[in-house]
Short mmCIF file of C-alpha atoms in Angstrom, two decimals:
data_model
loop_
_atom_site.label_atom_id
_atom_site.label_comp_id
_atom_site.label_asym_id
_atom_site.label_seq_id
_atom_site.Cartn_x
_atom_site.Cartn_y
_atom_site.Cartn_z
CA MET D 195 71.98 162.81 56.06
CA THR D 196 72.84 160.53 59.08
CA PHE D 197 70.72 157.70 59.89
CA MET D 198 68.80 159.41 62.51
CA GLN D 199 68.25 162.61 60.85
CA LYS D 200 66.53 159.99 58.11
CA VAL D 201 64.30 158.63 61.07
CA ILE D 202 63.63 162.10 62.21
CA GLU D 203 62.41 163.39 58.51
CA LYS D 204 60.85 160.77 58.19
CA ILE D 205 58.55 161.02 61.39
CA LYS D 206 58.38 164.81 60.75
CA GLY D 207 56.75 163.79 57.40
CA LEU D 208 53.78 162.35 59.24
CA ASN D 209 53.16 166.00 60.62
CA ILE D 210 53.52 165.22 64.12
CA LYS D 211 55.18 167.29 67.02
CA VAL D 212 59.32 166.28 67.34
CA LEU D 213 62.18 167.33 69.58
CA ASP D 214 65.40 166.28 68.65
CA LYS D 215 67.75 169.06 69.78
CA GLN D 216 69.51 167.88 72.84
CA GLU D 217 68.46 170.62 75.18
CA ASP D 218 64.85 169.59 73.87
CA ILE D 219 64.89 165.85 74.63
CA TYR D 220 66.92 165.81 77.84
CA PRO D 221 64.12 166.28 80.67
CA TYR D 222 63.31 162.95 78.76
CA ALA D 223 65.82 161.10 79.56
CA PHE D 224 64.62 160.06 83.57
CA ASP D 225 61.37 159.86 85.44
CA THR D 226 61.02 160.24 88.86
CA ALA D 227 63.50 157.23 90.13
CA PRO D 228 66.54 158.61 91.21
CA LEU D 229 68.90 159.85 88.67
CA LYS D 230 71.51 157.31 88.28
CA ASP D 231 75.03 157.84 86.48
CA GLU D 232 74.33 156.92 82.79
CA ILE D 233 72.29 159.00 81.19
CA ALA D 234 70.88 157.79 77.73
CA LEU D 235 69.07 160.68 75.32
CA PRO D 236 66.93 159.37 73.26
CA VAL D 237 66.69 159.97 69.20
CA CYS D 238 63.61 161.98 69.05
CA VAL D 239 60.62 162.76 71.43
CA VAL D 240 57.50 162.49 69.76
CA PHE D 241 53.99 163.65 70.93
CA PRO D 242 51.12 161.66 68.79
CA ALA D 243 47.51 163.08 68.81
CA SER D 244 45.92 160.08 68.19
CA THR D 245 45.96 156.10 67.53
CA GLU D 246 46.89 156.17 64.29
CA ASN D 247 49.82 158.55 64.96
CA VAL D 248 51.19 156.22 67.72
CA ARG D 249 50.88 153.33 65.17
CA ASP D 250 52.53 154.97 62.18
CA ILE D 251 55.65 156.06 64.73
CA ILE D 252 56.02 152.45 65.85
CA LYS D 253 56.18 151.31 62.02
CA ILE D 254 58.84 153.87 61.59
CA ALA D 255 60.76 152.29 64.58
CA ALA D 256 60.30 148.86 63.88
CA GLU D 257 61.47 150.01 60.08
CA TYR D 258 64.61 151.45 61.68
CA GLY D 259 65.42 149.03 64.53
CA LEU D 260 64.79 151.53 66.97
CA ASN D 261 62.58 150.89 70.70
CA ILE D 262 59.64 152.57 71.68
CA ILE D 263 59.36 154.10 75.01
CA PRO D 264 55.83 155.17 75.89
CA ARG D 265 55.73 158.33 78.48
CA GLY D 266 53.10 159.58 80.59
CA ALA D 267 53.46 161.94 83.73
CA ALA D 268 56.96 160.30 84.45
CA THR D 269 55.73 160.02 87.88
CA CYS D 270 56.94 156.54 87.96
CA HIS D 271 59.72 155.56 90.60
CA THR D 272 61.16 152.64 88.74
CA SER D 273 62.97 154.17 85.81
CA GLY D 274 60.04 152.36 83.94
CA CYS D 275 59.92 155.13 80.95
CA LYS D 276 63.76 155.59 80.98
CA PRO D 277 65.15 155.63 77.45
CA ASN D 278 68.02 154.48 75.45
CA ASN D 279 70.07 155.90 72.96
CA LYS D 280 68.20 153.89 70.33
CA SER D 281 64.76 154.76 71.08
CA ILE D 282 61.76 157.10 70.63
CA VAL D 283 59.84 158.81 73.46
CA LEU D 284 56.34 158.64 72.83
CA HIS D 285 54.90 161.48 74.99
CA LEU D 286 51.05 160.84 75.28
CA SER D 287 50.52 164.59 76.30
CA LEU D 288 48.70 165.46 73.17
CA MET D 289 46.26 162.23 73.91
CA ASP D 290 44.23 164.02 76.83
CA LYS D 291 40.53 163.81 76.13
CA ILE D 292 37.53 162.06 78.22
CA ILE D 293 36.00 160.75 75.20
CA GLU D 294 32.65 159.84 76.53
CA LEU D 295 31.13 159.48 80.04
CA ASN D 296 28.11 156.84 80.28
CA LYS D 297 26.11 157.45 82.99
CA GLU D 298 23.47 154.64 82.21
CA ASP D 299 25.92 152.46 81.73
CA LEU D 300 28.61 153.50 84.72
CA THR D 301 31.49 153.98 82.22
CA ILE D 302 33.99 156.31 81.18
CA LYS D 303 36.34 156.31 78.05
CA VAL D 304 39.57 158.32 78.10
CA GLN D 305 42.61 158.83 76.20
CA PRO D 306 45.46 158.16 78.15
CA TYR D 307 46.97 161.15 79.41
CA VAL D 308 43.51 162.30 81.05
CA THR D 309 44.71 162.79 84.97
CA ILE D 310 43.09 160.52 87.32
CA GLY D 311 41.99 163.74 89.06
CA HIS D 312 40.22 165.21 86.22
CA LEU D 313 38.54 161.70 85.37
CA ASN D 314 37.65 161.72 88.95
CA LYS D 315 35.89 165.35 89.05
CA GLU D 316 34.18 164.78 85.61
CA ALA D 317 32.52 161.29 87.44
CA GLU D 318 31.37 163.08 90.48
CA LYS D 319 29.89 165.90 88.21
CA ASN D 320 27.48 162.79 87.57
CA GLY D 321 27.18 161.47 90.74
CA LEU D 322 29.55 158.83 90.15
CA PHE D 323 33.39 157.65 91.37
CA PHE D 324 36.24 155.98 90.44
CA PRO D 325 37.97 154.46 93.20
CA PRO D 326 41.37 154.33 93.27
CA ASP D 327 43.51 157.25 94.14
CA PRO D 328 47.33 158.11 93.70
CA SER D 329 48.93 160.54 96.12
CA ASN D 330 49.93 162.41 93.20
CA LEU D 331 46.41 162.15 91.39
CA ALA D 332 46.77 165.68 89.75
CA VAL D 333 49.24 164.69 87.66
CA SER D 334 48.95 160.65 87.63
CA THR D 335 47.56 159.62 84.07
CA ALA D 336 45.29 157.00 83.14
CA GLY D 337 47.63 155.34 81.05
CA GLY D 338 50.00 155.30 83.84
CA ALA D 339 47.75 154.17 86.26
CA VAL D 340 46.68 150.92 83.82
CA ALA D 341 50.18 150.59 82.69
CA LEU D 342 51.05 150.11 86.31
CA SER D 343 47.84 148.95 87.58
CA SER D 344 48.45 151.95 90.37
CA GLY D 345 46.42 151.44 93.61
CA GLY D 346 46.48 153.99 96.76
CA PRO D 347 45.23 154.29 99.62
CA ARG D 348 41.57 153.47 99.04
CA ALA D 349 42.45 150.00 97.71
CA PHE D 350 41.53 148.15 101.02
CA LYS D 351 37.83 149.16 100.67
CA TYR D 352 37.58 149.33 96.77
CA GLY D 353 40.92 147.52 94.79
CA THR D 354 43.45 148.56 92.39
CA THR D 355 42.92 149.74 88.97
CA LYS D 356 42.95 146.41 87.39
CA ASP D 357 39.97 146.06 88.93
CA TYR D 358 37.76 149.17 86.82
CA VAL D 359 39.32 148.57 83.40
CA ILE D 360 36.94 147.03 81.06
CA ASN D 361 38.27 147.66 77.64
CA LEU D 362 41.96 148.81 76.26
CA LYS D 363 43.16 150.13 72.62
CA VAL D 364 46.42 149.05 72.11
CA VAL D 365 48.75 149.54 69.59
CA LEU D 366 51.09 146.34 69.37
CA PRO D 367 54.61 146.38 68.34
CA THR D 368 53.58 145.14 64.78
CA GLY D 369 51.72 148.39 64.48
CA GLU D 370 48.44 146.25 64.73
CA ILE D 371 45.39 148.02 66.55
CA ILE D 372 43.37 145.78 69.01
CA GLU D 373 40.88 146.30 71.73
CA THR D 374 41.13 143.64 74.45
CA GLY D 375 37.92 143.49 75.66
CA SER D 376 34.32 145.09 75.32
CA ASN D 377 32.47 148.09 77.04
CA VAL D 378 30.07 145.64 79.16
CA ALA D 379 30.75 145.03 82.78
CA LYS D 380 31.03 141.38 82.64
CA ASN D 381 33.08 139.32 80.17
CA VAL D 382 34.44 135.70 79.93
CA THR D 383 34.42 135.49 75.92
CA GLY D 384 38.29 134.14 75.09
CA TYR D 385 41.36 135.28 77.49
CA ASN D 386 41.33 138.28 79.48
CA LEU D 387 43.40 140.24 77.62
CA THR D 388 42.63 143.38 78.99
CA GLN D 389 44.35 142.12 82.49
CA LEU D 390 47.39 141.11 80.78
CA PHE D 391 47.85 144.52 79.63
CA THR D 392 46.85 146.12 82.87
CA GLY D 393 50.25 146.27 84.74
CA SER D 394 52.34 145.26 81.36
CA GLU D 395 54.30 148.52 82.03
CA GLY D 396 54.34 149.64 78.30
CA THR D 397 56.19 146.30 77.51
CA LEU D 398 53.58 144.43 75.43
CA GLY D 399 51.87 147.54 73.45
CA VAL D 400 50.95 151.43 73.82
CA ILE D 401 47.56 151.94 75.22
CA THR D 402 45.35 154.75 73.55
CA GLU D 403 42.25 154.30 74.87
CA ILE D 404 40.84 153.18 78.22
CA THR D 405 37.22 152.14 79.30
CA PHE D 406 36.93 152.33 82.58
CA LYS D 407 33.58 151.26 85.08
CA LEU D 408 32.46 153.55 87.47
CA ILE D 409 30.52 153.20 90.75
CA PRO D 410 28.09 155.41 92.19
CA LYS D 411 29.68 158.22 94.84
CA PRO D 412 29.44 157.53 98.22
CA GLU D 413 27.31 159.81 100.19
CA LYS D 414 29.45 161.44 102.55
CA ARG D 415 33.29 160.63 104.28
CA LEU D 416 34.56 161.34 107.33
CA VAL D 417 38.39 161.17 107.85
CA THR D 418 39.93 160.40 111.05
CA PHE D 419 44.15 160.68 112.69
CA ALA D 420 44.51 158.18 115.40
CA TYR D 421 48.36 158.86 117.34
CA PHE D 422 49.67 156.19 119.00
CA ASP D 423 52.75 155.94 121.27
CA SER D 424 54.38 152.43 119.49
CA ILE D 425 54.21 151.27 116.23
CA VAL D 426 53.22 148.27 117.77
CA ASP D 427 49.64 149.77 119.33
CA ALA D 428 49.38 151.52 115.47
CA ALA D 429 49.63 147.87 113.90
CA LYS D 430 47.27 146.44 116.62
CA GLY D 431 44.88 149.32 115.84
CA VAL D 432 44.95 148.20 112.46
CA ASN D 433 44.11 144.41 112.95
CA ASN D 434 41.73 145.34 115.35
CA VAL D 435 39.77 147.61 112.85
CA ILE D 436 39.84 144.73 110.43
CA ASN D 437 38.79 142.59 113.03
CA ALA D 438 35.71 144.43 113.85
CA LEU D 439 34.31 144.21 110.19
CA ILE D 440 34.60 147.78 109.39
CA VAL D 441 35.98 148.52 105.96
CA PRO D 442 37.32 151.55 105.70
CA SER D 443 38.09 153.14 102.23
CA THR D 444 41.19 154.00 103.59
CA LEU D 445 43.55 152.48 106.52
CA ASP D 446 47.08 154.10 106.21
CA LEU D 447 49.93 154.05 108.55
CA LEU D 448 52.37 157.01 108.95
CA ASP D 449 55.64 156.58 111.58
CA LYS D 450 56.95 159.44 113.29
CA ASN D 451 59.67 160.28 110.94
CA THR D 452 56.83 160.91 108.23
CA LEU D 453 55.05 162.63 110.72
CA GLN D 454 57.79 165.32 112.00
CA THR D 455 58.88 165.65 108.41
CA ILE D 456 55.32 166.55 107.03
CA GLU D 457 54.83 169.41 109.81
CA LYS D 458 58.19 170.22 109.28
CA PHE D 459 57.88 171.49 105.60
CA ASN D 460 54.10 171.75 105.22
CA PRO D 461 53.08 172.70 108.61
CA THR D 462 49.19 171.90 109.01
CA GLY D 463 48.92 171.04 113.19
CA ILE D 464 50.59 167.49 112.80
CA ILE D 465 51.33 166.21 116.39
CA GLU D 466 54.81 165.33 116.05
CA ASP D 467 56.14 163.20 119.20
CA LYS D 468 54.24 160.33 118.88
CA GLU D 469 55.19 156.95 117.40
CA ALA D 470 52.90 156.60 114.75
CA ALA D 471 49.55 157.56 113.44
CA LEU D 472 46.73 156.10 111.56
CA LEU D 473 44.70 157.89 108.76
CA ILE D 474 41.31 156.04 108.21
CA GLU D 475 38.38 157.35 105.99
CA ILE D 476 35.42 155.53 106.14
CA ASP D 477 32.31 156.57 103.82
CA GLY D 478 29.10 155.82 102.88
CA SER D 479 25.23 156.84 103.94
CA GLU D 480 25.33 159.15 106.87
CA ALA D 481 23.58 156.28 108.92
CA LYS D 482 26.32 154.03 107.66
CA ILE D 483 28.90 156.47 108.66
CA LYS D 484 27.53 157.05 112.40
CA GLU D 485 27.51 153.66 112.92
CA ASP D 486 30.80 152.69 111.85
CA ASN D 487 32.52 155.57 113.65
CA LYS D 488 30.94 154.80 116.90
CA LYS D 489 32.62 151.45 116.50
CA LEU D 490 35.91 152.86 115.16
CA PHE D 491 36.17 155.21 117.96
CA SER D 492 35.76 152.69 120.44
CA ILE D 493 38.47 150.31 118.94
CA LEU D 494 40.82 152.70 118.32
CA GLU D 495 40.67 153.99 122.11
CA ASN D 496 41.35 150.31 122.94
CA SER D 497 44.33 149.71 120.77
CA GLY D 498 45.99 152.40 122.77
CA ALA D 499 45.18 155.82 120.77
CA VAL D 500 46.23 158.67 122.64
CA LYS D 501 44.50 161.01 120.82
CA ILE D 502 42.01 161.03 118.38
CA ILE D 503 41.04 164.03 115.44
CA GLN D 504 38.33 163.57 113.31
CA SER D 505 36.96 166.04 110.76
CA ASN D 506 33.71 167.90 110.50
CA ASN D 507 33.13 168.47 107.38
CA GLU D 508 34.56 168.46 103.50
CA GLU D 509 37.20 171.12 104.15
CA GLU D 510 38.58 169.17 107.10
CA ASN D 511 38.61 166.25 104.95
CA GLU D 512 40.79 167.52 102.14
CA ASN D 513 42.99 169.21 104.67
CA ILE D 514 43.97 166.13 106.34
CA TRP D 515 44.43 164.71 102.98
CA LYS D 516 46.50 167.56 101.90
CA ALA D 517 48.80 166.62 104.49
CA ARG D 518 49.24 162.79 103.58
CA ARG D 519 49.56 163.67 99.67
CA SER D 520 52.38 165.99 100.69
CA ALA D 521 54.13 163.13 102.32
CA TYR D 522 56.74 161.85 99.70
CA ALA D 523 57.32 165.83 98.46
CA CYS D 524 58.72 166.71 101.99
CA VAL D 525 60.67 163.99 102.30
CA THR D 526 62.37 165.09 99.15
CA LYS D 527 63.82 168.20 101.52
CA LEU D 528 65.75 166.28 103.53
CA LYS D 529 68.28 165.05 100.94
CA PRO D 530 69.80 165.65 97.23
CA ASN D 531 67.70 162.56 96.47
CA VAL D 532 64.63 160.07 97.93
CA ALA D 533 63.76 156.82 96.61
CA THR D 534 60.24 155.07 97.82
CA GLU D 535 59.72 151.76 97.39
CA ASP D 536 56.02 149.87 97.66
CA VAL D 537 56.86 146.15 99.24
CA VAL D 538 53.81 144.27 100.37
CA VAL D 539 53.03 141.57 102.44
CA ASN D 540 49.73 140.45 104.45
CA LYS D 541 48.68 142.38 106.76
CA SER D 542 49.51 140.15 109.65
CA LYS D 543 53.14 140.81 108.27
CA ILE D 544 53.16 144.58 108.82
CA LEU D 545 54.82 144.90 111.94
CA PRO D 546 57.66 142.44 111.50
CA LEU D 547 58.41 144.07 108.15
CA ILE D 548 58.46 147.55 109.59
CA GLN D 549 60.59 146.63 112.05
CA GLY D 550 63.17 144.84 109.54
CA ILE D 551 63.01 148.11 107.70
CA ARG D 552 64.03 149.85 110.68
CA GLU D 553 67.04 147.19 111.49
CA ILE D 554 68.19 147.69 108.00
CA CYS D 555 67.94 151.04 107.52
CA SER D 556 69.89 151.63 110.99
CA LYS D 557 72.62 148.76 109.57
CA TYR D 558 73.34 150.98 106.64
CA ASN D 559 72.82 154.22 108.51
CA ILE D 560 70.22 155.08 105.84
CA MET D 561 67.30 157.95 106.56
CA VAL D 562 63.96 156.37 106.32
CA CYS D 563 60.07 157.65 107.11
CA ILE D 564 57.68 154.79 106.35
CA MET D 565 54.02 154.96 105.89
CA GLY D 566 51.85 153.06 103.65
CA HIS D 567 48.35 151.44 103.13
CA ALA D 568 48.25 149.47 106.01
CA GLY D 569 44.75 148.08 105.19
CA ASP D 570 46.06 146.07 102.27
CA GLY D 571 49.81 145.23 103.65
CA ASN D 572 51.26 147.69 100.80
CA ILE D 573 54.32 149.65 102.74
CA HIS D 574 56.07 153.05 101.36
CA PRO D 575 59.88 153.26 102.69
CA ASN D 576 60.79 156.54 101.54
CA PHE D 577 64.59 156.98 101.83
CA ALA D 578 66.28 160.33 102.02
CA LEU D 579 69.74 159.94 100.30
CA ASP D 580 72.77 161.98 98.97
CA LEU D 581 73.83 159.52 95.97
CA ASN D 582 76.81 161.79 95.67
CA ASN D 583 78.18 160.43 98.51
CA GLU D 584 79.58 157.09 97.15
CA GLU D 585 79.11 155.49 100.53
CA GLU D 586 75.48 155.99 100.77
CA LYS D 587 75.21 154.91 97.38
CA LYS D 588 76.62 151.67 97.72
CA ASN D 589 74.58 151.17 101.38
CA PHE D 590 71.26 151.94 99.77
CA GLU D 591 72.28 149.33 97.05
CA LYS D 592 72.44 146.75 99.99
CA VAL D 593 69.41 148.59 101.83
CA LYS D 594 66.96 147.55 98.73
CA THR D 595 68.29 144.06 98.74
CA GLU D 596 67.95 143.20 101.80
CA LEU D 597 64.05 145.00 101.65
CA PHE D 598 63.10 142.80 99.05
CA LYS D 599 64.75 139.74 100.77
CA LEU D 600 63.10 140.85 104.05
CA ALA D 601 59.23 141.19 101.62
CA ILE D 602 59.41 138.17 100.41
CA ASP D 603 60.86 136.22 103.24
CA LEU D 604 58.01 137.60 105.19
CA GLY D 605 55.65 135.96 101.83
CA GLY D 606 55.14 139.00 100.32
CA SER D 607 56.61 140.54 97.34
CA LEU D 608 58.21 143.25 95.63
CA SER D 609 55.58 145.79 94.32
CA GLY D 610 51.91 146.48 95.47
CA GLU D 611 51.65 149.71 92.78
CA HIS D 612 55.27 151.14 91.72
CA GLY D 613 56.05 147.97 89.22
CA ILE D 614 59.38 146.51 88.43
CA GLY D 615 60.69 148.65 85.39
CA SER D 616 64.42 148.44 85.51
CA GLU D 617 65.07 149.51 89.03
CA LYS D 618 63.89 146.42 90.40
CA LYS D 619 64.39 143.64 87.25
CA PRO D 620 67.28 142.67 88.85
CA TYR D 621 65.31 141.36 91.77
CA LEU D 622 62.47 139.79 90.04
CA LYS D 623 63.17 136.24 90.16
CA MET D 624 63.45 136.41 93.58
CA ALA D 625 59.91 137.08 93.97
CA LEU D 626 58.30 134.86 91.10
CA ASP D 627 57.90 130.96 90.26
CA PRO D 628 60.69 130.22 87.79
CA VAL D 629 58.10 128.26 85.50
CA ALA D 630 55.93 131.60 86.01
CA TYR D 631 58.99 133.96 85.00
CA LYS D 632 59.52 131.69 82.03
CA TYR D 633 56.15 131.80 80.89
CA MET D 634 55.86 135.77 80.97
CA GLU D 635 59.09 136.01 79.57
CA LYS D 636 57.67 134.12 76.33
CA ILE D 637 54.53 136.48 76.45
CA LYS D 638 56.70 139.41 76.00
CA LYS D 639 58.64 137.83 72.91
CA LEU D 640 54.92 136.56 71.51
CA PHE D 641 53.83 140.40 71.66
CA ASP D 642 57.33 141.42 71.08
CA PRO D 643 59.56 139.07 69.11
CA ASP D 644 62.15 141.87 68.31
CA ASN D 645 61.59 143.62 71.62
CA ILE D 646 61.50 146.90 70.62
CA MET D 647 58.81 148.00 73.32
CA ASN D 648 60.18 149.58 76.30
CA PRO D 649 63.03 147.24 76.56
CA ASN D 650 64.95 146.35 79.23
CA LYS D 651 61.71 146.64 81.93
CA MET D 652 60.86 143.87 83.91
CA PHE D 653 62.51 140.98 81.21
#
């Protein structure tokens, strides 16, 4: 019996589902990030059903010197769950239960594979609301959202996932099980381990339970689509809305290429000949929406909006959002590959960032569709590529380097919500204070001295 067969037999002895045939494990060798030449198959893929299962698998991995790669829906864009040939992929799809929703305490406890869409539906049945809103919320999981501290369009008003996590159950690389916080709204007892694990990308431990806080669901929402003849006017519109002290739940920007691509592959009646559009959602009481909308409409007109379309009911709200959510999928139809980035700058730097992205892509002849959460400066350039074309592949690497340098030079950073993974690892030192970087490495070493937990991600 070979070394690897011994490992697999030992895991099977735990009465846990295991995949070990090459044709079965191949789909787990990559995530949503564009395929690279090198694809490493893991030793096996295992499907734990409990925290104790996770602990037992981690102990076996440590015993045999193997790595653990936690995996959810694998919608990560940065190769955050890419395995190596000495790894066990820990697929969490059997841990998909809502454990408890406490309406009185405004909390919900879930396992990591519960989708954000399902979580929010359960909350809304009770008049509650979980604001973080990834565009692929139908498949994005709670564990992935915590691991990446995901954001989404509503971050401008409501914040990101990190603002709603109050407690985590985590299995450490040692096999120890810890709870990082407590199920109360306020807690400053000891170091904030909950926030340390939120955004840690599976490099410090495996999250097996999450307690989120919820808020009351807004009474109503209104979605506006405002079109502009120039990207300058659209950026001005963003600043004018914010300066008027209106706080939309969503303030997104889409450029002409994005508008045209959505309408080409998912026709919804979007106007294609305008240079940019703002998607704005306001929510709250009916009286508050009426007051804000009167002000909003006037601001958009004065900012140069040439066409303003507003929803009249919830069905129209959803139709507009379906168009926005389809943007990435539509870009994937332009060329064999698509890469999406999520650099972030201050709101005042959005225009130079967008202009810089266009100049860089023109320089290297790379097709780009630009959209993003303009309210919080998180811009997503989606690059349509053919990575089988060696010249285009080399040019895209140059685009990435110049894009990240541009964002940092503008006072921004590498990621607002997609994380670092292995794709952005080479650029991490560009964005971090050297002393901060050193202590982050020490934290990784402290929790994971043998580097078995999702290695080669971030550090």
